[in-house]
Amino acid sequence: MNLKFLILLIFAMISWGISWPIAKLIAGVVPIHVLVFWRFLATFLSVIPIMIFLKIPFLLHSGKDYLSVILGGVIYTLYNQFFFLGLSNGLPGAGGVLVTTLNPIVTFFIVALVQKKRINKRQAIGLFFGLIGGLVILKVWEISFQGLLLTGNLFFLFCAFTWATLSLNSQRTGQSMSPIVYSLYVYAVGSVIEFLFSFRDPQFFAVWDFGVHFWLSMFYLTAISTTFGTTVYFYAATRLGSEIASSFIFIVPLSAYLSSVLIVNEPIQISVLAGGALAILAVYLINSGRKNVPVESLVEN
């Protein structure tokens, strides 16, 4: 096993975890449509040099590919809306643990339903632990619809389900295009969608008046966690295999929570730690019996 690729995977996972408190720092600074547009556009532009360097062709091969990236752009735009809506009111560490542990669980469950795959005993136990873990993180004993809205947890739940849908869509393109190509066009479509909703906003160009802290945060979210993190992850995962890569998913919620405690002084909650541990156990049980784990269901940023 190549140590270099293992180290790269660890850095990729940590970069995604840290993106949660970094995004919290700029959530609510401008209207969400404006914020997401500039994030998408900057990410789109930052992916192009990577593709040129890696000599990855830009062309899509069929109408089906065009349809997939358009659908992916719509879904990912929704995901980012929920992402920043949740962070505007919620805690990034708790949200990061909830979303990043539920992503592979929800994706597996939906795939099993759609493709009518049989769920074995180990996977059924994993789904059960995942459900319990999610409920503990949400503090189900205190739950109310108003509470879900005020804490941002309702939007974090929407994040998990929209990401699972995006994973299913991206898996369909796995044989016809590189994941990096898929990402490029998803960001392009998302940029167009958000531009249509944001260009008339009085604060559309307000981002240029913000200080260095805003742009450092935006640089991290675009160039580091998304472009660098995703490229490194797929590059390493294709050489180590998705089964090994999937085991590194456990680093994301841990790094999201620890970095949130350090960066935004998020209070440590026993419910998040306990629920997160159960959800991580669930992901392990679900993936340990699978020979080929789709890496798209694990990537989140």
Tab-separated table of C-alpha atoms in Angstrom:
chain	number	residue	atom	x	y	z
A	1	MET	CA	0.000	0.000	0.000
A	2	ASN	CA	1.498	3.331	-1.079
A	3	LEU	CA	2.091	5.604	1.919
A	4	LYS	CA	1.988	8.717	-0.274
A	5	PHE	CA	-1.576	8.016	-1.386
A	6	LEU	CA	-2.680	7.248	2.169
A	7	ILE	CA	-1.316	10.589	3.356
A	8	LEU	CA	-3.051	12.347	0.454
A	9	LEU	CA	-6.358	10.704	1.392
A	10	ILE	CA	-6.014	11.814	5.000
A	11	PHE	CA	-5.321	15.407	3.935
A	12	ALA	CA	-8.332	15.346	1.581
A	13	MET	CA	-10.653	14.133	4.341
A	14	ILE	CA	-9.340	16.673	6.848
A	15	SER	CA	-9.761	19.484	4.311
A	16	TRP	CA	-13.449	18.581	3.895
A	17	GLY	CA	-14.004	18.481	7.634
A	18	ILE	CA	-12.437	21.905	8.176
A	19	SER	CA	-14.646	23.360	5.426
A	20	TRP	CA	-17.628	23.253	7.816
A	21	PRO	CA	-16.442	25.871	10.343
A	22	ILE	CA	-14.811	27.897	7.546
A	23	ALA	CA	-18.164	28.063	5.727
A	24	LYS	CA	-19.829	29.058	9.006
A	25	LEU	CA	-17.594	32.144	9.130
A	26	ILE	CA	-19.063	33.547	5.900
A	27	ALA	CA	-22.609	32.130	6.044
A	28	GLY	CA	-25.061	35.029	6.258
A	29	VAL	CA	-22.546	37.689	5.207
A	30	VAL	CA	-24.422	38.121	1.905
A	31	PRO	CA	-27.621	36.503	0.576
A	32	ILE	CA	-27.103	32.784	0.021
A	33	HIS	CA	-27.695	32.928	-3.751
A	34	VAL	CA	-24.908	35.506	-4.054
A	35	LEU	CA	-22.533	33.543	-1.828
A	36	VAL	CA	-23.120	30.251	-3.643
A	37	PHE	CA	-22.717	31.896	-7.061
A	38	TRP	CA	-19.259	33.247	-6.237
A	39	ARG	CA	-18.260	29.941	-4.647
A	40	PHE	CA	-19.377	27.984	-7.718
A	41	LEU	CA	-17.741	30.368	-10.177
A	42	ALA	CA	-14.432	30.419	-8.298
A	43	THR	CA	-14.432	26.619	-8.006
A	44	PHE	CA	-15.253	26.195	-11.700
A	45	LEU	CA	-12.327	28.422	-12.661
A	46	SER	CA	-9.961	26.649	-10.254
A	47	VAL	CA	-10.765	23.199	-11.686
A	48	ILE	CA	-9.775	24.177	-15.247
A	49	PRO	CA	-5.981	24.360	-14.579
A	50	ILE	CA	-6.155	20.961	-12.845
A	51	MET	CA	-7.774	19.402	-15.904
A	52	ILE	CA	-5.206	20.991	-18.212
A	53	PHE	CA	-2.338	19.779	-16.003
A	54	LEU	CA	-3.742	16.228	-15.822
A	55	LYS	CA	-4.586	16.324	-19.557
A	56	ILE	CA	-8.212	15.411	-18.948
A	57	PRO	CA	-10.436	16.065	-22.007
A	58	PHE	CA	-13.202	18.624	-21.552
A	59	LEU	CA	-15.695	17.209	-24.058
A	60	LEU	CA	-18.808	15.300	-23.052
A	61	HIS	CA	-19.609	12.305	-25.217
A	62	SER	CA	-23.385	12.053	-25.385
A	63	GLY	CA	-26.680	13.742	-24.722
A	64	LYS	CA	-27.012	11.508	-21.675
A	65	ASP	CA	-23.828	13.037	-20.264
A	66	TYR	CA	-25.179	16.552	-20.794
A	67	LEU	CA	-28.416	15.591	-19.053
A	68	SER	CA	-26.505	14.091	-16.123
A	69	VAL	CA	-24.365	17.186	-15.518
A	70	ILE	CA	-27.379	19.502	-15.817
A	71	LEU	CA	-29.283	17.400	-13.298
A	72	GLY	CA	-26.192	17.268	-11.098
A	73	GLY	CA	-25.869	21.052	-11.245
A	74	VAL	CA	-29.480	21.489	-10.128
A	75	ILE	CA	-29.099	19.013	-7.257
A	76	TYR	CA	-25.781	20.454	-6.088
A	77	THR	CA	-27.245	23.955	-6.153
A	78	LEU	CA	-30.010	22.750	-3.836
A	79	TYR	CA	-27.434	21.091	-1.601
A	80	ASN	CA	-25.495	24.337	-1.210
A	81	GLN	CA	-28.674	26.245	-0.415
A	82	PHE	CA	-29.439	23.807	2.400
A	83	PHE	CA	-25.759	23.803	3.456
A	84	PHE	CA	-25.578	27.557	4.036
A	85	LEU	CA	-29.135	27.798	5.397
A	86	GLY	CA	-28.184	25.223	8.007
A	87	LEU	CA	-24.921	26.964	8.851
A	88	SER	CA	-26.620	30.367	9.164
A	89	ASN	CA	-28.365	29.172	12.332
A	90	GLY	CA	-26.767	25.858	13.195
A	91	LEU	CA	-23.498	24.567	14.597
A	92	PRO	CA	-20.944	23.531	11.948
A	93	GLY	CA	-19.469	20.704	14.006
A	94	ALA	CA	-22.805	19.068	14.782
A	95	GLY	CA	-23.958	19.640	11.199
A	96	GLY	CA	-20.726	18.235	9.817
A	97	VAL	CA	-21.021	15.085	11.917
A	98	LEU	CA	-24.698	14.631	11.029
A	99	VAL	CA	-24.357	15.166	7.274
A	100	THR	CA	-21.059	13.393	6.623
A	101	THR	CA	-22.101	10.274	8.533
A	102	LEU	CA	-25.602	10.157	7.060
A	103	ASN	CA	-24.388	10.637	3.451
A	104	PRO	CA	-23.137	7.078	2.834
A	105	ILE	CA	-25.928	5.569	4.946
A	106	VAL	CA	-28.724	7.343	3.069
A	107	THR	CA	-27.013	6.659	-0.273
A	108	PHE	CA	-26.768	2.943	0.486
A	109	PHE	CA	-30.406	2.797	1.597
A	110	ILE	CA	-31.678	4.566	-1.535
A	111	VAL	CA	-29.543	2.379	-3.821
A	112	ALA	CA	-30.860	-0.738	-2.094
A	113	LEU	CA	-34.448	0.439	-2.641
A	114	VAL	CA	-34.021	1.580	-6.247
A	115	GLN	CA	-31.966	-1.398	-7.386
A	116	LYS	CA	-33.877	-3.825	-5.149
A	117	LYS	CA	-30.695	-5.147	-3.607
A	118	ARG	CA	-30.931	-7.542	-0.721
A	119	ILE	CA	-29.706	-6.100	2.581
A	120	ASN	CA	-27.744	-8.598	4.660
A	121	LYS	CA	-27.801	-8.851	8.437
A	122	ARG	CA	-24.653	-6.773	8.957
A	123	GLN	CA	-25.958	-3.979	6.731
A	124	ALA	CA	-29.375	-4.037	8.433
A	125	ILE	CA	-27.680	-3.612	11.808
A	126	GLY	CA	-25.632	-0.787	10.299
A	127	LEU	CA	-28.760	0.996	9.076
A	128	PHE	CA	-30.292	0.615	12.540
A	129	PHE	CA	-27.229	2.120	14.235
A	130	GLY	CA	-27.205	4.891	11.634
A	131	LEU	CA	-30.821	5.753	12.406
A	132	ILE	CA	-30.202	5.745	16.151
A	133	GLY	CA	-27.025	7.800	15.738
A	134	GLY	CA	-28.834	10.410	13.667
A	135	LEU	CA	-31.644	10.654	16.217
A	136	VAL	CA	-29.153	11.080	19.065
A	137	ILE	CA	-27.324	13.881	17.222
A	138	LEU	CA	-30.684	15.567	16.611
A	139	LYS	CA	-31.612	15.115	20.306
A	140	VAL	CA	-34.889	13.499	19.320
A	141	TRP	CA	-36.108	13.683	22.921
A	142	GLU	CA	-36.168	17.492	22.583
A	143	ILE	CA	-37.266	17.628	18.963
A	144	SER	CA	-39.851	19.998	17.492
A	145	PHE	CA	-40.304	21.425	14.009
A	146	GLN	CA	-39.442	24.911	15.244
A	147	GLY	CA	-36.367	23.526	16.963
A	148	LEU	CA	-35.250	21.812	13.755
A	149	LEU	CA	-35.485	25.136	11.923
A	150	LEU	CA	-33.782	27.215	14.604
A	151	THR	CA	-30.864	24.795	14.996
A	152	GLY	CA	-30.406	24.351	11.253
A	153	ASN	CA	-30.751	20.579	11.637
A	154	LEU	CA	-33.700	20.360	9.237
A	155	PHE	CA	-31.532	21.847	6.491
A	156	PHE	CA	-28.682	19.504	7.428
A	157	LEU	CA	-31.055	16.563	6.953
A	158	PHE	CA	-31.988	17.959	3.539
A	159	CYS	CA	-28.243	18.137	2.811
A	160	ALA	CA	-27.836	14.423	3.454
A	161	PHE	CA	-30.735	13.438	1.201
A	162	THR	CA	-29.802	15.787	-1.652
A	163	TRP	CA	-26.195	14.581	-1.500
A	164	ALA	CA	-27.377	10.970	-1.706
A	165	THR	CA	-29.347	11.900	-4.832
A	166	LEU	CA	-26.288	13.640	-6.285
A	167	SER	CA	-24.193	10.536	-5.565
A	168	LEU	CA	-26.631	8.331	-7.480
A	169	ASN	CA	-26.557	10.731	-10.412
A	170	SER	CA	-22.757	10.932	-10.467
A	171	GLN	CA	-22.378	7.153	-10.254
A	172	ARG	CA	-24.288	6.846	-13.528
A	173	THR	CA	-21.590	8.882	-15.269
A	174	GLY	CA	-18.689	6.849	-13.886
A	175	GLN	CA	-18.095	4.904	-17.102
A	176	SER	CA	-18.384	7.846	-19.489
A	177	MET	CA	-16.479	10.693	-17.823
A	178	SER	CA	-13.930	11.481	-15.150
A	179	PRO	CA	-15.328	12.593	-11.765
A	180	ILE	CA	-13.328	15.799	-12.195
A	181	VAL	CA	-15.033	16.495	-15.543
A	182	TYR	CA	-18.396	15.836	-13.911
A	183	SER	CA	-17.527	18.266	-11.109
A	184	LEU	CA	-16.416	20.954	-13.583
A	185	TYR	CA	-19.723	20.959	-15.442
A	186	VAL	CA	-21.787	20.657	-12.269
A	187	TYR	CA	-20.138	23.860	-11.013
A	188	ALA	CA	-20.698	25.503	-14.396
A	189	VAL	CA	-24.411	24.650	-14.353
A	190	GLY	CA	-24.684	25.717	-10.714
A	191	SER	CA	-23.010	29.046	-11.513
A	192	VAL	CA	-25.539	29.760	-14.260
A	193	ILE	CA	-28.487	28.851	-12.028
A	194	GLU	CA	-27.296	30.986	-9.128
A	195	PHE	CA	-26.411	33.890	-11.433
A	196	LEU	CA	-30.016	34.010	-12.645
A	197	PHE	CA	-31.203	34.302	-9.043
A	198	SER	CA	-28.535	36.664	-7.740
A	199	PHE	CA	-27.371	39.135	-10.392
A	200	ARG	CA	-30.140	41.637	-9.583
A	201	ASP	CA	-29.369	41.529	-5.868
A	202	PRO	CA	-27.951	44.860	-4.600
A	203	GLN	CA	-25.232	42.915	-2.772
A	204	PHE	CA	-24.104	40.970	-5.840
A	205	PHE	CA	-20.793	42.866	-6.046
A	206	ALA	CA	-20.579	43.559	-2.306
A	207	VAL	CA	-18.184	40.632	-1.889
A	208	TRP	CA	-15.425	42.728	-3.483
A	209	ASP	CA	-15.628	45.138	-0.550
A	210	PHE	CA	-15.044	42.446	2.061
A	211	GLY	CA	-11.739	42.058	3.830
A	212	VAL	CA	-9.029	39.459	3.685
A	213	HIS	CA	-10.768	37.078	6.123
A	214	PHE	CA	-13.731	36.615	3.766
A	215	TRP	CA	-11.516	35.914	0.766
A	216	LEU	CA	-9.256	33.563	2.689
A	217	SER	CA	-12.377	31.626	3.691
A	218	MET	CA	-13.637	31.629	0.103
A	219	PHE	CA	-10.212	30.522	-1.146
A	220	TYR	CA	-10.238	27.624	1.288
A	221	LEU	CA	-13.761	26.532	0.294
A	222	THR	CA	-12.975	26.665	-3.422
A	223	ALA	CA	-9.310	25.935	-4.042
A	224	ILE	CA	-8.419	23.863	-0.968
A	225	SER	CA	-11.372	21.778	0.234
A	226	THR	CA	-13.132	21.460	-3.122
A	227	THR	CA	-10.617	21.590	-5.978
A	228	PHE	CA	-7.535	20.288	-4.163
A	229	GLY	CA	-9.380	17.971	-1.767
A	230	THR	CA	-11.634	16.377	-4.368
A	231	THR	CA	-8.865	16.006	-6.974
A	232	VAL	CA	-6.489	14.443	-4.466
A	233	TYR	CA	-9.200	12.131	-3.171
A	234	PHE	CA	-10.171	10.755	-6.567
A	235	TYR	CA	-6.527	10.534	-7.622
A	236	ALA	CA	-5.621	8.483	-4.541
A	237	ALA	CA	-8.849	6.463	-4.456
A	238	THR	CA	-8.428	5.219	-8.019
A	239	ARG	CA	-5.055	3.776	-7.030
A	240	LEU	CA	-5.914	2.404	-3.609
A	241	GLY	CA	-9.433	1.246	-4.470
A	242	SER	CA	-12.781	2.501	-3.246
A	243	GLU	CA	-12.945	-0.103	-0.472
A	244	ILE	CA	-9.830	1.313	1.214
A	245	ALA	CA	-10.835	4.876	0.413
A	246	SER	CA	-14.235	4.389	2.050
A	247	SER	CA	-12.620	3.604	5.397
A	248	PHE	CA	-11.203	7.135	5.502
A	249	ILE	CA	-14.705	8.640	5.623
A	250	PHE	CA	-14.454	8.406	9.417
A	251	ILE	CA	-11.902	11.232	9.429
A	252	VAL	CA	-14.378	13.773	7.997
A	253	PRO	CA	-16.888	14.045	10.888
A	254	LEU	CA	-14.068	13.945	13.426
A	255	SER	CA	-12.139	16.749	11.719
A	256	ALA	CA	-15.361	18.741	11.194
A	257	TYR	CA	-16.180	18.608	14.897
A	258	LEU	CA	-12.681	19.214	16.265
A	259	SER	CA	-12.005	22.089	13.860
A	260	SER	CA	-15.373	23.665	14.770
A	261	VAL	CA	-14.437	23.562	18.446
A	262	LEU	CA	-11.109	25.233	17.655
A	263	ILE	CA	-12.169	27.733	14.959
A	264	VAL	CA	-15.655	28.896	16.024
A	265	ASN	CA	-15.578	27.803	19.691
A	266	GLU	CA	-18.431	25.345	19.269
A	267	PRO	CA	-19.370	23.777	22.611
A	268	ILE	CA	-18.688	20.063	22.994
A	269	GLN	CA	-21.953	18.100	23.119
A	270	ILE	CA	-22.133	14.529	24.402
A	271	SER	CA	-25.096	13.838	22.096
A	272	VAL	CA	-23.020	14.714	19.015
A	273	LEU	CA	-20.079	12.578	20.151
A	274	ALA	CA	-22.287	9.590	21.021
A	275	GLY	CA	-24.497	9.887	17.946
A	276	GLY	CA	-21.483	10.421	15.710
A	277	ALA	CA	-19.803	7.295	17.097
A	278	LEU	CA	-22.939	5.232	16.391
A	279	ALA	CA	-23.199	6.648	12.873
A	280	ILE	CA	-19.518	5.914	12.180
A	281	LEU	CA	-20.088	2.339	13.377
A	282	ALA	CA	-23.052	2.172	11.004
A	283	VAL	CA	-20.933	3.277	8.034
A	284	TYR	CA	-18.318	0.665	8.946
A	285	LEU	CA	-20.888	-2.145	9.152
A	286	ILE	CA	-22.515	-1.153	5.859
A	287	ASN	CA	-19.277	-0.778	3.904
A	288	SER	CA	-17.239	-3.610	5.452
A	289	GLY	CA	-19.187	-6.228	3.528
A	290	ARG	CA	-19.016	-4.433	0.182
A	291	LYS	CA	-16.237	-5.083	-2.298
A	292	ASN	CA	-16.835	-1.970	-4.352
A	293	VAL	CA	-17.909	1.129	-2.498
A	294	PRO	CA	-18.833	4.004	-4.830
A	295	VAL	CA	-16.492	6.828	-3.891
A	296	GLU	CA	-19.006	9.446	-5.010
A	297	SER	CA	-21.212	8.666	-2.012
A	298	LEU	CA	-18.352	9.518	0.325
A	299	VAL	CA	-17.202	12.824	-1.135
A	300	GLU	CA	-18.744	15.832	0.556
A	301	ASN	CA	-17.595	19.402	0.660
